Amino acid sequence: QSALTQPASVSGSPGQSITISCTGTSSDVGGYNYVSWYQQHPGKVPKLMIYEVSNRPSGVSNRFSGSKSGNTASLTISGLQAEDEADYYCSSYTTSDSLAIFGGGTRLTVL
Amino acid sequence: EVQLVESGGGLVQPGGSLRLSCAGSGFTFSSYWMTWVRQAPGKGLEWVANIKQDGSEKYYVGSVKGRFTISRDNAKNSLFLQMNSLRAEDTAVYYCARIPQLGRADYWGQGTLVTVSS
């Protein structure tokens, strides 16, 4: 099964807001509210930022928010900070093989 | 504090085998699905295999089916990944993670590097 579709890169200036999209199908993103988002800094372990489309784990800044419409989920980061520069991956439950699938990842650059 | 510690990575020749282990602590291991996720050098994340709390259900990504086996020992709070018939494309950092809900990994280990090369 192909990975969920994310833009390869996005960028924004400090203080601005950016949105990263994650497009799947009705067998994954569109069919279930089990979309998660992960942040990964270079050489570091992925960190869960959003789960079940729009929920934030304890300790994650409220500058991070998630949403979904149809087969596309979105991660919005408001008030961009230099520390937000990282790779971001979406993930969804899926009815195929491994029961879970990642997006290809998006590199966020803070200008 | 939840901790996951992987071990068992290393250099192996194509066609060889390797067994990864993951020791969990700080939570009730037997209450959670567990997973192995891998990341090839410079590439994205990939769910490799998931296993239910009691080991009765196991799911694999298509590229490893028939070659990899996920298992667990709840008495020892341990997760395993037996990898056979290894290929160059299996080269990656392998992470074990706790999954309270399929598709969501809330705690990750530091990862162990598997290199398949002659």
mmCIF file of C-alpha atoms in Angstrom:
data_model
loop_
_atom_site.group_PDB
_atom_site.id
_atom_site.type_symbol
_atom_site.label_atom_id
_atom_site.label_comp_id
_atom_site.label_asym_id
_atom_site.label_seq_id
_atom_site.Cartn_x
_atom_site.Cartn_y
_atom_site.Cartn_z
ATOM 1 C CA GLN A 1 0.000 0.000 0.000
ATOM 2 C CA SER A 2 1.280 3.476 -0.869
ATOM 3 C CA ALA A 3 2.124 5.938 1.870
ATOM 4 C CA LEU A 4 -0.219 8.782 2.713
ATOM 5 C CA THR A 5 0.545 11.863 0.631
ATOM 6 C CA GLN A 6 2.237 14.834 2.281
ATOM 7 C CA PRO A 7 4.028 17.816 0.730
ATOM 8 C CA ALA A 8 7.770 17.285 0.737
ATOM 9 C CA SER A 9 8.431 20.662 2.309
ATOM 10 C CA VAL A 10 6.786 23.718 3.775
ATOM 11 C CA SER A 11 8.261 26.871 5.208
ATOM 12 C CA GLY A 12 7.229 29.864 7.241
ATOM 13 C CA SER A 13 8.622 32.788 9.176
ATOM 14 C CA PRO A 14 8.664 33.026 12.955
ATOM 15 C CA GLY A 15 5.253 33.962 14.289
ATOM 16 C CA GLN A 16 3.402 32.818 11.193
ATOM 17 C CA SER A 17 1.121 29.800 10.835
ATOM 18 C CA ILE A 18 1.611 26.881 8.494
ATOM 19 C CA THR A 19 -0.507 23.889 7.575
ATOM 20 C CA ILE A 20 0.692 20.462 6.464
ATOM 21 C CA SER A 21 -1.756 18.260 4.602
ATOM 22 C CA CYS A 22 -1.985 14.472 4.628
ATOM 23 C CA THR A 23 -4.116 12.816 1.965
ATOM 24 C CA GLY A 24 -5.243 9.222 2.025
ATOM 25 C CA THR A 25 -8.291 7.223 1.044
ATOM 26 C CA SER A 26 -11.540 6.031 2.532
ATOM 27 C CA SER A 27 -9.655 2.952 3.760
ATOM 28 C CA ASP A 28 -7.513 5.027 6.073
ATOM 29 C CA VAL A 29 -7.713 8.777 6.713
ATOM 30 C CA GLY A 30 -11.231 9.209 5.395
ATOM 31 C CA GLY A 31 -12.701 6.170 7.063
ATOM 32 C CA TYR A 32 -11.502 6.540 10.633
ATOM 33 C CA ASN A 33 -10.677 9.234 13.150
ATOM 34 C CA TYR A 34 -7.349 7.593 13.960
ATOM 35 C CA VAL A 35 -4.962 10.093 12.407
ATOM 36 C CA SER A 36 -1.786 10.966 14.306
ATOM 37 C CA TRP A 37 1.041 13.412 13.705
ATOM 38 C CA TYR A 38 4.690 13.030 14.707
ATOM 39 C CA GLN A 39 7.557 15.506 14.916
ATOM 40 C CA GLN A 40 11.096 14.296 14.338
ATOM 41 C CA HIS A 41 14.183 16.424 14.738
ATOM 42 C CA PRO A 42 17.311 15.227 12.905
ATOM 43 C CA GLY A 43 18.843 12.224 14.609
ATOM 44 C CA LYS A 44 16.087 12.095 17.207
ATOM 45 C CA VAL A 45 13.205 9.802 18.045
ATOM 46 C CA PRO A 46 9.772 10.691 16.630
ATOM 47 C CA LYS A 47 7.475 12.466 19.071
ATOM 48 C CA LEU A 48 3.683 12.167 19.078
ATOM 49 C CA MET A 49 2.135 15.623 18.608
ATOM 50 C CA ILE A 50 -1.512 14.917 17.715
ATOM 51 C CA TYR A 51 -3.663 11.796 17.978
ATOM 52 C CA GLU A 52 -7.182 10.875 16.900
ATOM 53 C CA VAL A 53 -7.202 13.783 14.434
ATOM 54 C CA SER A 54 -7.181 16.678 16.880
ATOM 55 C CA ASN A 55 -6.103 15.604 20.369
ATOM 56 C CA ARG A 56 -2.855 16.776 21.927
ATOM 57 C CA PRO A 57 -0.902 14.585 24.334
ATOM 58 C CA SER A 58 -0.026 16.130 27.650
ATOM 59 C CA GLY A 59 2.922 18.498 27.304
ATOM 60 C CA VAL A 60 2.449 19.346 23.623
ATOM 61 C CA SER A 61 2.038 23.043 22.938
ATOM 62 C CA ASN A 62 -1.427 24.288 22.004
ATOM 63 C CA ARG A 63 0.218 25.933 18.998
ATOM 64 C CA PHE A 64 -0.182 22.524 17.368
ATOM 65 C CA SER A 65 -3.656 21.572 16.154
ATOM 66 C CA GLY A 66 -5.137 18.937 13.870
ATOM 67 C CA SER A 67 -8.218 18.579 11.721
ATOM 68 C CA LYS A 68 -9.689 16.394 9.007
ATOM 69 C CA SER A 69 -11.977 16.822 6.030
ATOM 70 C CA GLY A 70 -12.861 13.851 3.898
ATOM 71 C CA ASN A 71 -9.717 11.923 2.984
ATOM 72 C CA THR A 72 -7.362 14.755 3.990
ATOM 73 C CA ALA A 73 -6.023 15.484 7.455
ATOM 74 C CA SER A 74 -4.131 18.638 8.364
ATOM 75 C CA LEU A 75 -1.638 19.751 10.977
ATOM 76 C CA THR A 76 -1.512 23.458 11.730
ATOM 77 C CA ILE A 77 1.302 25.080 13.661
ATOM 78 C CA SER A 78 0.626 28.621 14.774
ATOM 79 C CA GLY A 79 3.118 31.160 16.077
ATOM 80 C CA LEU A 80 6.018 29.381 14.389
ATOM 81 C CA GLN A 81 9.191 29.109 16.421
ATOM 82 C CA ALA A 82 12.682 28.129 15.402
ATOM 83 C CA GLU A 83 12.401 24.927 17.467
ATOM 84 C CA ASP A 84 9.491 23.788 15.285
ATOM 85 C CA GLU A 85 11.889 23.184 12.402
ATOM 86 C CA ALA A 86 11.739 19.417 11.934
ATOM 87 C CA ASP A 87 10.226 16.626 9.874
ATOM 88 C CA TYR A 88 6.539 15.920 10.386
ATOM 89 C CA TYR A 89 4.806 12.647 9.631
ATOM 90 C CA CYS A 90 1.128 11.823 9.580
ATOM 91 C CA SER A 91 -0.138 8.340 10.308
ATOM 92 C CA SER A 92 -3.479 6.621 10.098
ATOM 93 C CA TYR A 93 -5.135 3.364 10.964
ATOM 94 C CA THR A 94 -5.791 1.440 7.766
ATOM 95 C CA THR A 95 -7.728 -1.647 6.786
ATOM 96 C CA SER A 96 -4.784 -3.057 4.829
ATOM 97 C CA ASP A 97 -1.814 -5.250 5.798
ATOM 98 C CA SER A 98 -0.100 -3.697 8.782
ATOM 99 C CA LEU A 99 -3.137 -1.827 10.142
ATOM 100 C CA ALA A 100 -1.243 1.473 10.139
ATOM 101 C CA ILE A 101 0.390 3.652 7.518
ATOM 102 C CA PHE A 102 2.608 6.755 7.548
ATOM 103 C CA GLY A 103 2.802 9.674 5.210
ATOM 104 C CA GLY A 104 6.048 10.317 3.365
ATOM 105 C CA GLY A 105 6.984 13.155 5.706
ATOM 106 C CA THR A 106 7.195 16.953 5.399
ATOM 107 C CA ARG A 107 10.294 19.003 6.148
ATOM 108 C CA LEU A 108 9.343 22.231 7.896
ATOM 109 C CA THR A 109 11.795 25.088 7.548
ATOM 110 C CA VAL A 110 11.478 28.143 9.751
ATOM 111 C CA LEU A 111 12.917 31.008 7.739
ATOM 112 C CA GLU B 1 8.381 6.575 33.621
ATOM 113 C CA VAL B 2 7.702 4.620 30.455
ATOM 114 C CA GLN B 3 10.879 3.244 28.919
ATOM 115 C CA LEU B 4 11.519 1.103 25.854
ATOM 116 C CA VAL B 5 15.016 -0.156 25.138
ATOM 117 C CA GLU B 6 15.878 -1.956 21.914
ATOM 118 C CA SER B 7 18.818 -4.249 21.350
ATOM 119 C CA GLY B 8 20.068 -6.752 18.813
ATOM 120 C CA GLY B 9 20.882 -4.575 15.824
ATOM 121 C CA GLY B 10 24.073 -4.856 13.860
ATOM 122 C CA LEU B 11 25.672 -5.734 10.535
ATOM 123 C CA VAL B 12 24.395 -8.815 8.732
ATOM 124 C CA GLN B 13 24.942 -10.198 5.267
ATOM 125 C CA PRO B 14 22.124 -10.390 2.723
ATOM 126 C CA GLY B 15 20.100 -13.530 3.315
ATOM 127 C CA GLY B 16 21.058 -13.591 6.979
ATOM 128 C CA SER B 17 18.975 -13.374 10.137
ATOM 129 C CA LEU B 18 18.780 -11.106 13.141
ATOM 130 C CA ARG B 19 16.583 -10.971 16.226
ATOM 131 C CA LEU B 20 15.688 -7.638 17.756
ATOM 132 C CA SER B 21 14.515 -7.272 21.342
ATOM 133 C CA CYS B 22 12.730 -4.476 23.145
ATOM 134 C CA ALA B 23 12.451 -4.293 26.927
ATOM 135 C CA GLY B 24 9.575 -2.294 28.307
ATOM 136 C CA SER B 25 9.237 -0.799 31.788
ATOM 137 C CA GLY B 26 7.193 1.783 33.638
ATOM 138 C CA PHE B 27 3.836 0.567 32.313
ATOM 139 C CA THR B 28 1.678 -2.543 32.197
ATOM 140 C CA PHE B 29 3.271 -4.120 29.133
ATOM 141 C CA SER B 30 0.594 -6.764 28.702
ATOM 142 C CA SER B 31 -2.132 -4.122 28.335
ATOM 143 C CA TYR B 32 -0.839 -2.597 25.108
ATOM 144 C CA TRP B 33 -0.499 -3.408 21.459
ATOM 145 C CA MET B 34 3.156 -3.035 20.510
ATOM 146 C CA THR B 35 4.820 -2.263 17.226
ATOM 147 C CA TRP B 36 8.071 -2.129 15.300
ATOM 148 C CA VAL B 37 8.614 0.924 13.102
ATOM 149 C CA ARG B 38 11.649 1.371 10.870
ATOM 150 C CA GLN B 39 13.375 4.259 9.164
ATOM 151 C CA ALA B 40 15.851 3.713 6.367
ATOM 152 C CA PRO B 41 18.755 6.190 6.220
ATOM 153 C CA GLY B 42 17.450 9.560 5.047
ATOM 154 C CA LYS B 43 13.949 8.153 4.497
ATOM 155 C CA GLY B 44 10.574 8.249 6.173
ATOM 156 C CA LEU B 45 8.936 6.107 8.815
ATOM 157 C CA GLU B 46 7.342 2.737 8.071
ATOM 158 C CA TRP B 47 5.169 0.560 10.302
ATOM 159 C CA VAL B 48 6.710 -2.903 10.091
ATOM 160 C CA ALA B 49 4.623 -5.086 12.394
ATOM 161 C CA ASN B 50 1.998 -4.830 15.104
ATOM 162 C CA ILE B 51 1.088 -7.351 17.792
ATOM 163 C CA LYS B 52 -1.963 -7.502 20.029
ATOM 164 C CA GLN B 53 -1.742 -7.525 23.804
ATOM 165 C CA ASP B 54 -1.905 -11.320 24.138
ATOM 166 C CA GLY B 55 -0.023 -12.054 20.920
ATOM 167 C CA SER B 56 -3.098 -13.546 19.269
ATOM 168 C CA GLU B 57 -3.105 -11.090 16.353
ATOM 169 C CA LYS B 58 -0.108 -9.993 14.310
ATOM 170 C CA TYR B 59 0.022 -7.727 11.293
ATOM 171 C CA TYR B 60 2.876 -7.015 8.902
ATOM 172 C CA VAL B 61 3.642 -4.595 6.110
ATOM 173 C CA GLY B 62 3.648 -6.432 2.796
ATOM 174 C CA SER B 63 7.384 -6.139 2.174
ATOM 175 C CA VAL B 64 8.274 -8.206 5.259
ATOM 176 C CA LYS B 65 5.488 -10.786 5.257
ATOM 177 C CA GLY B 66 6.871 -14.303 5.392
ATOM 178 C CA ARG B 67 10.326 -13.050 6.416
ATOM 179 C CA PHE B 68 9.772 -11.212 9.718
ATOM 180 C CA THR B 69 7.982 -12.492 12.812
ATOM 181 C CA ILE B 70 6.846 -10.300 15.678
ATOM 182 C CA SER B 71 6.367 -11.857 19.098
ATOM 183 C CA ARG B 72 6.196 -10.900 22.746
ATOM 184 C CA ASP B 73 6.796 -12.312 26.206
ATOM 185 C CA ASN B 74 4.508 -10.500 28.621
ATOM 186 C CA ALA B 75 6.036 -12.235 31.617
ATOM 187 C CA LYS B 76 9.332 -10.588 30.730
ATOM 188 C CA ASN B 77 7.878 -7.312 29.386
ATOM 189 C CA SER B 78 9.640 -7.953 26.114
ATOM 190 C CA LEU B 79 8.926 -7.522 22.421
ATOM 191 C CA PHE B 80 10.826 -9.275 19.661
ATOM 192 C CA LEU B 81 11.297 -9.101 15.910
ATOM 193 C CA GLN B 82 12.816 -12.126 14.193
ATOM 194 C CA MET B 83 14.125 -11.038 10.820
ATOM 195 C CA ASN B 84 15.059 -13.700 8.259
ATOM 196 C CA SER B 85 16.140 -13.554 4.616
ATOM 197 C CA LEU B 86 17.345 -10.008 5.144
ATOM 198 C CA ARG B 87 17.783 -7.730 2.163
ATOM 199 C CA ALA B 88 19.718 -4.517 1.607
ATOM 200 C CA GLU B 89 16.435 -2.615 1.644
ATOM 201 C CA ASP B 90 15.810 -3.752 5.230
ATOM 202 C CA THR B 91 18.692 -1.522 6.341
ATOM 203 C CA ALA B 92 17.168 0.920 8.798
ATOM 204 C CA VAL B 93 16.867 2.080 12.365
ATOM 205 C CA TYR B 94 14.241 -0.107 13.996
ATOM 206 C CA TYR B 95 12.149 1.421 16.767
ATOM 207 C CA CYS B 96 9.830 -0.377 19.107
ATOM 208 C CA ALA B 97 6.877 1.626 20.314
ATOM 209 C CA ARG B 98 3.808 1.371 22.473
ATOM 210 C CA ILE B 99 0.496 1.789 20.696
ATOM 211 C CA PRO B 100 -2.574 2.619 22.766
ATOM 212 C CA GLN B 101 -4.502 2.785 19.506
ATOM 213 C CA LEU B 102 -3.511 1.351 16.097
ATOM 214 C CA GLY B 103 -1.816 4.124 14.139
ATOM 215 C CA ARG B 104 -0.776 5.977 17.291
ATOM 216 C CA ALA B 105 2.601 5.342 18.941
ATOM 217 C CA ASP B 106 2.895 7.315 22.131
ATOM 218 C CA TYR B 107 6.236 6.080 23.512
ATOM 219 C CA TRP B 108 9.244 5.096 21.432
ATOM 220 C CA GLY B 109 12.556 3.467 22.139
ATOM 221 C CA GLN B 110 15.825 5.012 20.994
ATOM 222 C CA GLY B 111 16.087 2.620 18.080
ATOM 223 C CA THR B 112 18.606 0.011 16.977
ATOM 224 C CA LEU B 113 20.413 0.117 13.633
ATOM 225 C CA VAL B 114 20.252 -2.863 11.312
ATOM 226 C CA THR B 115 22.648 -2.823 8.375
ATOM 227 C CA VAL B 116 22.333 -5.469 5.671
ATOM 228 C CA SER B 117 25.446 -5.496 3.550
ATOM 229 C CA SER B 118 28.093 -7.823 2.256
#
